[in-house]
């Protein structure tokens, strides 16, 4: 249920009516099942998928072909998190299916994993026009979906590929070079940062560092009790 005072103010504002509050009036709590940060916390897989596919929380809903929910093993040990769908992903409704996806497949194969064994998702479920970076507000609106996916999968390790995924998940502005090479924590789940596969296609000399990140992630996953 939406907080009634919130609902009233939102309605009045939408009608173009100024809402005057007494100076010391406390902000009404944003307590709502559909507007709060954890609005997806109770959803099962089917409900979550439906909610994502119907989502209109940001303006990307107007330009997408379809949402890109994520794919893979719902009980995966590894969760791979990228940035946002590109043109090919937007067309096919599946993450990492373009050239970067092939590179990601190779990275997974190198550590004895496969697309079917892991769960792959993105910070955003919709493609930003012209593949621009996600806006912080878009990432914020989409965050509850990803957090619910993480909570449902309960992976042993999260691999954040690229700056956008890592910065959003770790809540910082650091470059990948500073975030990679050591384990982080995401609500009790070990998280390792590495370069985005699209970057590795452009800068193959960084593959060596990415390989060591993958080994670190593998070691972290092995430390988690079954
Ligand atoms: N790049 C990403 O970060 N995610 C995709 O799904 C495709 C390309």
PDB file of C-alpha atoms and ligand atoms in Angstrom:
ATOM      1  CA  UNK A   1       0.000   0.000   0.000  1.00  0.00           C
ATOM      2  CA  UNK A   2       1.272   3.458  -0.835  1.00  0.00           C
ATOM      3  CA  UNK A   3       1.583   5.821   2.128  1.00  0.00           C
ATOM      4  CA  UNK A   4      -1.625   7.934   1.923  1.00  0.00           C
ATOM      5  CA  UNK A   5       0.166  11.262   2.490  1.00  0.00           C
ATOM      6  CA  UNK A   6       2.691  10.407  -0.198  1.00  0.00           C
ATOM      7  CA  UNK A   7      -0.086   9.435  -2.549  1.00  0.00           C
ATOM      8  CA  UNK A   8      -1.931  12.705  -1.898  1.00  0.00           C
ATOM      9  CA  UNK A   9       1.189  14.804  -2.509  1.00  0.00           C
ATOM     10  CA  UNK A  10       2.149  12.883  -5.636  1.00  0.00           C
ATOM     11  CA  UNK A  11      -1.374  13.328  -6.956  1.00  0.00           C
ATOM     12  CA  UNK A  12      -1.471  17.058  -6.207  1.00  0.00           C
ATOM     13  CA  UNK A  13       1.961  17.555  -7.743  1.00  0.00           C
ATOM     14  CA  UNK A  14       0.937  15.624 -10.847  1.00  0.00           C
ATOM     15  CA  UNK A  15      -2.070  17.973 -11.099  1.00  0.00           C
ATOM     16  CA  UNK A  16       0.281  20.961 -10.997  1.00  0.00           C
ATOM     17  CA  UNK A  17      -0.872  22.034  -7.535  1.00  0.00           C
ATOM     18  CA  UNK A  18       1.825  23.314  -5.151  1.00  0.00           C
ATOM     19  CA  UNK A  19       1.941  21.432  -1.906  1.00  0.00           C
ATOM     20  CA  UNK A  20       2.780  23.638   1.065  1.00  0.00           C
ATOM     21  CA  UNK A  21       4.112  21.965   4.154  1.00  0.00           C
ATOM     22  CA  UNK A  22       4.639  23.537   7.578  1.00  0.00           C
ATOM     23  CA  UNK A  23       8.355  24.307   7.931  1.00  0.00           C
ATOM     24  CA  UNK A  24       9.150  21.613  10.482  1.00  0.00           C
ATOM     25  CA  UNK A  25       6.816  18.993   9.091  1.00  0.00           C
ATOM     26  CA  UNK A  26       8.587  15.635   8.883  1.00  0.00           C
ATOM     27  CA  UNK A  27       8.820  14.048   5.424  1.00  0.00           C
ATOM     28  CA  UNK A  28       6.277  11.264   5.202  1.00  0.00           C
ATOM     29  CA  UNK A  29       8.067   7.929   5.063  1.00  0.00           C
ATOM     30  CA  UNK A  30       8.387   6.499   1.569  1.00  0.00           C
ATOM     31  CA  UNK A  31       6.894   3.286   2.866  1.00  0.00           C
ATOM     32  CA  UNK A  32       5.419   1.511  -0.074  1.00  0.00           C
ATOM     33  CA  UNK A  33       5.612  -1.925  -1.577  1.00  0.00           C
ATOM     34  CA  UNK A  34       5.974  -0.543  -5.082  1.00  0.00           C
ATOM     35  CA  UNK A  35       8.052   2.592  -4.622  1.00  0.00           C
ATOM     36  CA  UNK A  36      10.516   1.708  -1.844  1.00  0.00           C
ATOM     37  CA  UNK A  37      14.038   0.435  -2.538  1.00  0.00           C
ATOM     38  CA  UNK A  38      13.025  -3.092  -1.613  1.00  0.00           C
ATOM     39  CA  UNK A  39       9.792  -3.238  -3.597  1.00  0.00           C
ATOM     40  CA  UNK A  40      10.790  -6.563  -5.162  1.00  0.00           C
ATOM     41  CA  UNK A  41      11.954  -8.224  -1.935  1.00  0.00           C
ATOM     42  CA  UNK A  42       9.045 -10.649  -1.648  1.00  0.00           C
ATOM     43  CA  UNK A  43       8.696 -11.676  -5.290  1.00  0.00           C
ATOM     44  CA  UNK A  44       9.292 -15.217  -6.517  1.00  0.00           C
ATOM     45  CA  UNK A  45      11.001 -15.853  -9.871  1.00  0.00           C
ATOM     46  CA  UNK A  46       7.794 -15.762 -11.881  1.00  0.00           C
ATOM     47  CA  UNK A  47       6.512 -12.580 -10.250  1.00  0.00           C
ATOM     48  CA  UNK A  48       9.895 -10.920 -10.593  1.00  0.00           C
ATOM     49  CA  UNK A  49      10.125 -11.769 -14.294  1.00  0.00           C
ATOM     50  CA  UNK A  50       6.626 -10.379 -14.863  1.00  0.00           C
ATOM     51  CA  UNK A  51       7.349  -7.247 -12.872  1.00  0.00           C
ATOM     52  CA  UNK A  52      10.512  -6.585 -14.909  1.00  0.00           C
ATOM     53  CA  UNK A  53       8.747  -7.192 -18.174  1.00  0.00           C
ATOM     54  CA  UNK A  54       5.962  -4.717 -17.227  1.00  0.00           C
ATOM     55  CA  UNK A  55       8.363  -2.156 -15.743  1.00  0.00           C
ATOM     56  CA  UNK A  56       7.879   1.534 -16.476  1.00  0.00           C
ATOM     57  CA  UNK A  57       9.940   2.903 -13.596  1.00  0.00           C
ATOM     58  CA  UNK A  58      12.218   4.937 -15.859  1.00  0.00           C
ATOM     59  CA  UNK A  59      12.079   6.397 -19.339  1.00  0.00           C
ATOM     60  CA  UNK A  60      14.021   3.502 -20.889  1.00  0.00           C
ATOM     61  CA  UNK A  61      10.678   1.689 -20.942  1.00  0.00           C
ATOM     62  CA  UNK A  62       9.758   3.962 -23.837  1.00  0.00           C
ATOM     63  CA  UNK A  63      12.716   3.080 -26.041  1.00  0.00           C
ATOM     64  CA  UNK A  64      13.359  -0.613 -25.340  1.00  0.00           C
ATOM     65  CA  UNK A  65      12.283  -3.416 -27.666  1.00  0.00           C
ATOM     66  CA  UNK A  66      11.965  -5.683 -24.653  1.00  0.00           C
ATOM     67  CA  UNK A  67      13.385  -6.070 -21.168  1.00  0.00           C
ATOM     68  CA  UNK A  68      16.411  -8.285 -20.645  1.00  0.00           C
ATOM     69  CA  UNK A  69      15.735 -10.137 -17.404  1.00  0.00           C
ATOM     70  CA  UNK A  70      18.869 -12.264 -17.103  1.00  0.00           C
ATOM     71  CA  UNK A  71      19.549 -15.887 -17.848  1.00  0.00           C
ATOM     72  CA  UNK A  72      21.071 -19.042 -16.478  1.00  0.00           C
ATOM     73  CA  UNK A  73      20.972 -21.364 -13.519  1.00  0.00           C
ATOM     74  CA  UNK A  74      18.697 -20.057 -10.772  1.00  0.00           C
ATOM     75  CA  UNK A  75      20.842 -21.947  -8.242  1.00  0.00           C
ATOM     76  CA  UNK A  76      24.180 -20.923  -9.719  1.00  0.00           C
ATOM     77  CA  UNK A  77      27.370 -20.671  -7.686  1.00  0.00           C
ATOM     78  CA  UNK A  78      28.501 -17.836  -9.962  1.00  0.00           C
ATOM     79  CA  UNK A  79      26.580 -14.702 -10.765  1.00  0.00           C
ATOM     80  CA  UNK A  80      27.977 -12.492 -13.521  1.00  0.00           C
ATOM     81  CA  UNK A  81      26.785  -8.894 -13.516  1.00  0.00           C
ATOM     82  CA  UNK A  82      27.316  -6.577 -16.459  1.00  0.00           C
ATOM     83  CA  UNK A  83      26.174  -3.099 -17.356  1.00  0.00           C
ATOM     84  CA  UNK A  84      23.103  -3.007 -19.574  1.00  0.00           C
ATOM     85  CA  UNK A  85      21.705  -4.623 -22.704  1.00  0.00           C
ATOM     86  CA  UNK A  86      23.120  -3.483 -26.032  1.00  0.00           C
ATOM     87  CA  UNK A  87      21.362  -3.502 -29.397  1.00  0.00           C
ATOM     88  CA  UNK A  88      21.602  -7.263 -29.906  1.00  0.00           C
ATOM     89  CA  UNK A  89      20.497  -8.036 -26.343  1.00  0.00           C
ATOM     90  CA  UNK A  90      17.555  -5.636 -26.707  1.00  0.00           C
ATOM     91  CA  UNK A  91      16.525  -7.496 -29.869  1.00  0.00           C
ATOM     92  CA  UNK A  92      16.903 -10.982 -28.435  1.00  0.00           C
ATOM     93  CA  UNK A  93      15.932 -10.421 -24.798  1.00  0.00           C
ATOM     94  CA  UNK A  94      19.060 -12.147 -23.509  1.00  0.00           C
ATOM     95  CA  UNK A  95      22.158 -10.629 -21.888  1.00  0.00           C
ATOM     96  CA  UNK A  96      25.625 -10.825 -23.438  1.00  0.00           C
ATOM     97  CA  UNK A  97      24.724 -12.287 -26.820  1.00  0.00           C
ATOM     98  CA  UNK A  98      26.779  -9.936 -28.997  1.00  0.00           C
ATOM     99  CA  UNK A  99      30.568  -9.917 -29.491  1.00  0.00           C
ATOM    100  CA  UNK A 100      31.147  -9.135 -25.826  1.00  0.00           C
ATOM    101  CA  UNK A 101      28.996 -12.146 -25.024  1.00  0.00           C
ATOM    102  CA  UNK A 102      31.283 -14.441 -27.010  1.00  0.00           C
ATOM    103  CA  UNK A 103      34.209 -13.048 -25.062  1.00  0.00           C
ATOM    104  CA  UNK A 104      32.353 -13.632 -21.790  1.00  0.00           C
ATOM    105  CA  UNK A 105      31.668 -17.227 -22.858  1.00  0.00           C
ATOM    106  CA  UNK A 106      35.407 -17.690 -23.383  1.00  0.00           C
ATOM    107  CA  UNK A 107      36.167 -16.230 -19.966  1.00  0.00           C
ATOM    108  CA  UNK A 108      33.671 -18.625 -18.404  1.00  0.00           C
ATOM    109  CA  UNK A 109      35.100 -21.584 -20.280  1.00  0.00           C
ATOM    110  CA  UNK A 110      38.567 -20.692 -19.000  1.00  0.00           C
ATOM    111  CA  UNK A 111      37.379 -21.230 -15.425  1.00  0.00           C
ATOM    112  CA  UNK A 112      35.397 -24.365 -16.158  1.00  0.00           C
ATOM    113  CA  UNK A 113      32.004 -22.621 -16.193  1.00  0.00           C
ATOM    114  CA  UNK A 114      29.417 -22.181 -18.901  1.00  0.00           C
ATOM    115  CA  UNK A 115      26.532 -19.874 -19.703  1.00  0.00           C
ATOM    116  CA  UNK A 116      24.068 -22.497 -18.481  1.00  0.00           C
ATOM    117  CA  UNK A 117      25.870 -23.078 -15.192  1.00  0.00           C
ATOM    118  CA  UNK A 118      26.101 -19.419 -14.087  1.00  0.00           C
ATOM    119  CA  UNK A 119      23.450 -16.719 -13.821  1.00  0.00           C
ATOM    120  CA  UNK A 120      24.037 -13.629 -15.975  1.00  0.00           C
ATOM    121  CA  UNK A 121      22.324 -10.297 -15.305  1.00  0.00           C
ATOM    122  CA  UNK A 122      22.914  -6.590 -15.776  1.00  0.00           C
ATOM    123  CA  UNK A 123      22.638  -3.438 -13.698  1.00  0.00           C
ATOM    124  CA  UNK A 124      19.896  -2.285 -16.102  1.00  0.00           C
ATOM    125  CA  UNK A 125      17.177  -4.481 -17.615  1.00  0.00           C
ATOM    126  CA  UNK A 126      16.618  -2.109 -20.528  1.00  0.00           C
ATOM    127  CA  UNK A 127      18.916  -0.794 -23.221  1.00  0.00           C
ATOM    128  CA  UNK A 128      20.011   2.828 -22.891  1.00  0.00           C
ATOM    129  CA  UNK A 129      19.652   4.561 -26.282  1.00  0.00           C
ATOM    130  CA  UNK A 130      22.854   4.532 -28.350  1.00  0.00           C
ATOM    131  CA  UNK A 131      24.472   2.394 -25.681  1.00  0.00           C
ATOM    132  CA  UNK A 132      25.150   5.397 -23.474  1.00  0.00           C
ATOM    133  CA  UNK A 133      26.116   4.782 -19.849  1.00  0.00           C
ATOM    134  CA  UNK A 134      23.210   4.141 -17.486  1.00  0.00           C
ATOM    135  CA  UNK A 135      22.050   7.238 -15.612  1.00  0.00           C
ATOM    136  CA  UNK A 136      22.366   6.880 -11.824  1.00  0.00           C
ATOM    137  CA  UNK A 137      18.581   7.354 -11.541  1.00  0.00           C
ATOM    138  CA  UNK A 138      17.980   4.476 -13.987  1.00  0.00           C
ATOM    139  CA  UNK A 139      20.335   2.221 -12.057  1.00  0.00           C
ATOM    140  CA  UNK A 140      18.588   3.184  -8.824  1.00  0.00           C
ATOM    141  CA  UNK A 141      15.112   2.378 -10.191  1.00  0.00           C
ATOM    142  CA  UNK A 142      16.338  -0.976 -11.512  1.00  0.00           C
ATOM    143  CA  UNK A 143      18.367  -1.950  -8.459  1.00  0.00           C
ATOM    144  CA  UNK A 144      15.656  -3.814  -6.551  1.00  0.00           C
ATOM    145  CA  UNK A 145      15.249  -6.276  -9.433  1.00  0.00           C
ATOM    146  CA  UNK A 146      18.934  -7.149  -9.414  1.00  0.00           C
ATOM    147  CA  UNK A 147      19.059  -7.382  -5.622  1.00  0.00           C
ATOM    148  CA  UNK A 148      16.097  -9.745  -5.685  1.00  0.00           C
ATOM    149  CA  UNK A 149      17.813 -11.873  -8.335  1.00  0.00           C
ATOM    150  CA  UNK A 150      20.941 -12.029  -6.160  1.00  0.00           C
ATOM    151  CA  UNK A 151      18.858 -12.956  -3.116  1.00  0.00           C
ATOM    152  CA  UNK A 152      17.056 -15.714  -5.043  1.00  0.00           C
ATOM    153  CA  UNK A 153      20.176 -17.186  -6.662  1.00  0.00           C
ATOM    154  CA  UNK A 154      22.321 -16.867  -3.508  1.00  0.00           C
ATOM    155  CA  UNK A 155      25.542 -17.257  -5.485  1.00  0.00           C
ATOM    156  CA  UNK A 156      28.857 -18.142  -3.862  1.00  0.00           C
ATOM    157  CA  UNK A 157      30.586 -15.452  -5.886  1.00  0.00           C
ATOM    158  CA  UNK A 158      29.576 -12.337  -7.794  1.00  0.00           C
ATOM    159  CA  UNK A 159      31.761 -11.325 -10.719  1.00  0.00           C
ATOM    160  CA  UNK A 160      31.185  -7.688 -11.619  1.00  0.00           C
ATOM    161  CA  UNK A 161      32.359  -7.103 -15.174  1.00  0.00           C
ATOM    162  CA  UNK A 162      33.266  -3.523 -16.004  1.00  0.00           C
ATOM    163  CA  UNK A 163      33.207  -0.146 -14.345  1.00  0.00           C
ATOM    164  CA  UNK A 164      29.450   0.435 -14.335  1.00  0.00           C
ATOM    165  CA  UNK A 165      28.620  -2.893 -12.680  1.00  0.00           C
ATOM    166  CA  UNK A 166      31.402  -2.591 -10.121  1.00  0.00           C
ATOM    167  CA  UNK A 167      30.750   1.047  -9.238  1.00  0.00           C
ATOM    168  CA  UNK A 168      27.032   0.465  -8.806  1.00  0.00           C
ATOM    169  CA  UNK A 169      27.438  -2.681  -6.736  1.00  0.00           C
ATOM    170  CA  UNK A 170      30.200  -1.265  -4.554  1.00  0.00           C
ATOM    171  CA  UNK A 171      28.774   2.258  -4.363  1.00  0.00           C
ATOM    172  CA  UNK A 172      31.964   4.041  -5.394  1.00  0.00           C
ATOM    173  CA  UNK A 173      33.522   5.985  -8.279  1.00  0.00           C
ATOM    174  CA  UNK A 174      36.819   4.120  -8.482  1.00  0.00           C
ATOM    175  CA  UNK A 175      38.205   2.958 -11.812  1.00  0.00           C
ATOM    176  CA  UNK A 176      38.258  -0.807 -12.464  1.00  0.00           C
ATOM    177  CA  UNK A 177      42.050  -0.810 -12.030  1.00  0.00           C
ATOM    178  CA  UNK A 178      41.594   0.147  -8.381  1.00  0.00           C
ATOM    179  CA  UNK A 179      38.679  -2.200  -7.656  1.00  0.00           C
ATOM    180  CA  UNK A 180      40.050  -5.345  -9.268  1.00  0.00           C
ATOM    181  CA  UNK A 181      42.639  -7.665  -7.762  1.00  0.00           C
ATOM    182  CA  UNK A 182      41.071  -8.007  -4.302  1.00  0.00           C
ATOM    183  CA  UNK A 183      37.852  -9.468  -2.968  1.00  0.00           C
ATOM    184  CA  UNK A 184      34.950  -7.223  -1.948  1.00  0.00           C
ATOM    185  CA  UNK A 185      31.744  -8.006  -0.120  1.00  0.00           C
ATOM    186  CA  UNK A 186      28.190  -7.570  -1.323  1.00  0.00           C
ATOM    187  CA  UNK A 187      25.811  -8.205   1.577  1.00  0.00           C
ATOM    188  CA  UNK A 188      27.857 -11.170   2.715  1.00  0.00           C
ATOM    189  CA  UNK A 189      28.584 -12.515  -0.780  1.00  0.00           C
ATOM    190  CA  UNK A 190      32.172 -12.253  -2.039  1.00  0.00           C
ATOM    191  CA  UNK A 191      32.443  -9.999  -5.075  1.00  0.00           C
ATOM    192  CA  UNK A 192      35.329  -9.744  -7.515  1.00  0.00           C
ATOM    193  CA  UNK A 193      35.714  -7.029 -10.126  1.00  0.00           C
ATOM    194  CA  UNK A 194      37.219  -7.534 -13.542  1.00  0.00           C
ATOM    195  CA  UNK A 195      37.307  -5.822 -16.915  1.00  0.00           C
ATOM    196  CA  UNK A 196      34.276  -5.798 -19.161  1.00  0.00           C
ATOM    197  CA  UNK A 197      34.543  -8.327 -22.010  1.00  0.00           C
ATOM    198  CA  UNK A 198      33.990  -5.514 -24.538  1.00  0.00           C
ATOM    199  CA  UNK A 199      37.018  -3.723 -23.085  1.00  0.00           C
ATOM    200  CA  UNK A 200      39.079  -6.919 -23.331  1.00  0.00           C
ATOM    201  CA  UNK A 201      38.167  -7.115 -27.023  1.00  0.00           C
ATOM    202  CA  UNK A 202      39.604  -3.621 -27.452  1.00  0.00           C
ATOM    203  CA  UNK A 203      42.556  -4.157 -25.105  1.00  0.00           C
ATOM    204  CA  UNK A 204      43.615  -7.803 -25.320  1.00  0.00           C
ATOM    205  CA  UNK A 205      46.782  -7.056 -23.334  1.00  0.00           C
ATOM    206  CA  UNK A 206      44.550  -6.777 -20.231  1.00  0.00           C
ATOM    207  CA  UNK A 207      43.409 -10.389 -20.567  1.00  0.00           C
ATOM    208  CA  UNK A 208      46.265 -11.472 -18.321  1.00  0.00           C
ATOM    209  CA  UNK A 209      44.911  -9.321 -15.467  1.00  0.00           C
ATOM    210  CA  UNK A 210      41.393 -10.534 -16.140  1.00  0.00           C
ATOM    211  CA  UNK A 211      42.614 -14.119 -15.907  1.00  0.00           C
ATOM    212  CA  UNK A 212      44.079 -13.437 -12.480  1.00  0.00           C
ATOM    213  CA  UNK A 213      40.737 -11.860 -11.407  1.00  0.00           C
ATOM    214  CA  UNK A 214      38.924 -14.992 -12.527  1.00  0.00           C
ATOM    215  CA  UNK A 215      41.353 -17.135 -10.525  1.00  0.00           C
ATOM    216  CA  UNK A 216      40.746 -14.920  -7.502  1.00  0.00           C
ATOM    217  CA  UNK A 217      36.985 -15.315  -7.946  1.00  0.00           C
ATOM    218  CA  UNK A 218      37.357 -19.069  -8.253  1.00  0.00           C
ATOM    219  CA  UNK A 219      39.386 -19.190  -5.038  1.00  0.00           C
ATOM    220  CA  UNK A 220      36.788 -17.033  -3.251  1.00  0.00           C
ATOM    221  CA  UNK A 221      33.961 -19.278  -4.409  1.00  0.00           C
ATOM    222  CA  UNK A 222      35.863 -22.347  -3.190  1.00  0.00           C
ATOM    223  CA  UNK A 223      36.151 -20.816   0.274  1.00  0.00           C
ATOM    224  CA  UNK A 224      32.386 -20.495   0.656  1.00  0.00           C
ATOM    225  CA  UNK A 225      30.929 -23.435   2.554  1.00  0.00           C
ATOM    226  CA  UNK A 226      28.519 -25.545   0.499  1.00  0.00           C
TER     227      UNK A 226
HETATM  228  N1  LIG B   1      27.281  -5.529 -22.187  1.00  0.00           N
HETATM  229  C1  LIG B   1      26.754  -5.694 -20.946  1.00  0.00           C
HETATM  230  O1  LIG B   1      27.270  -5.156 -19.975  1.00  0.00           O
HETATM  231  N2  LIG B   1      25.675  -6.447 -20.830  1.00  0.00           N
HETATM  232  C2  LIG B   1      25.101  -7.070 -21.853  1.00  0.00           C
HETATM  233  O2  LIG B   1      24.115  -7.770 -21.644  1.00  0.00           O
HETATM  234  C3  LIG B   1      25.676  -6.891 -23.130  1.00  0.00           C
HETATM  235  C4  LIG B   1      26.758  -6.125 -23.271  1.00  0.00           C
END
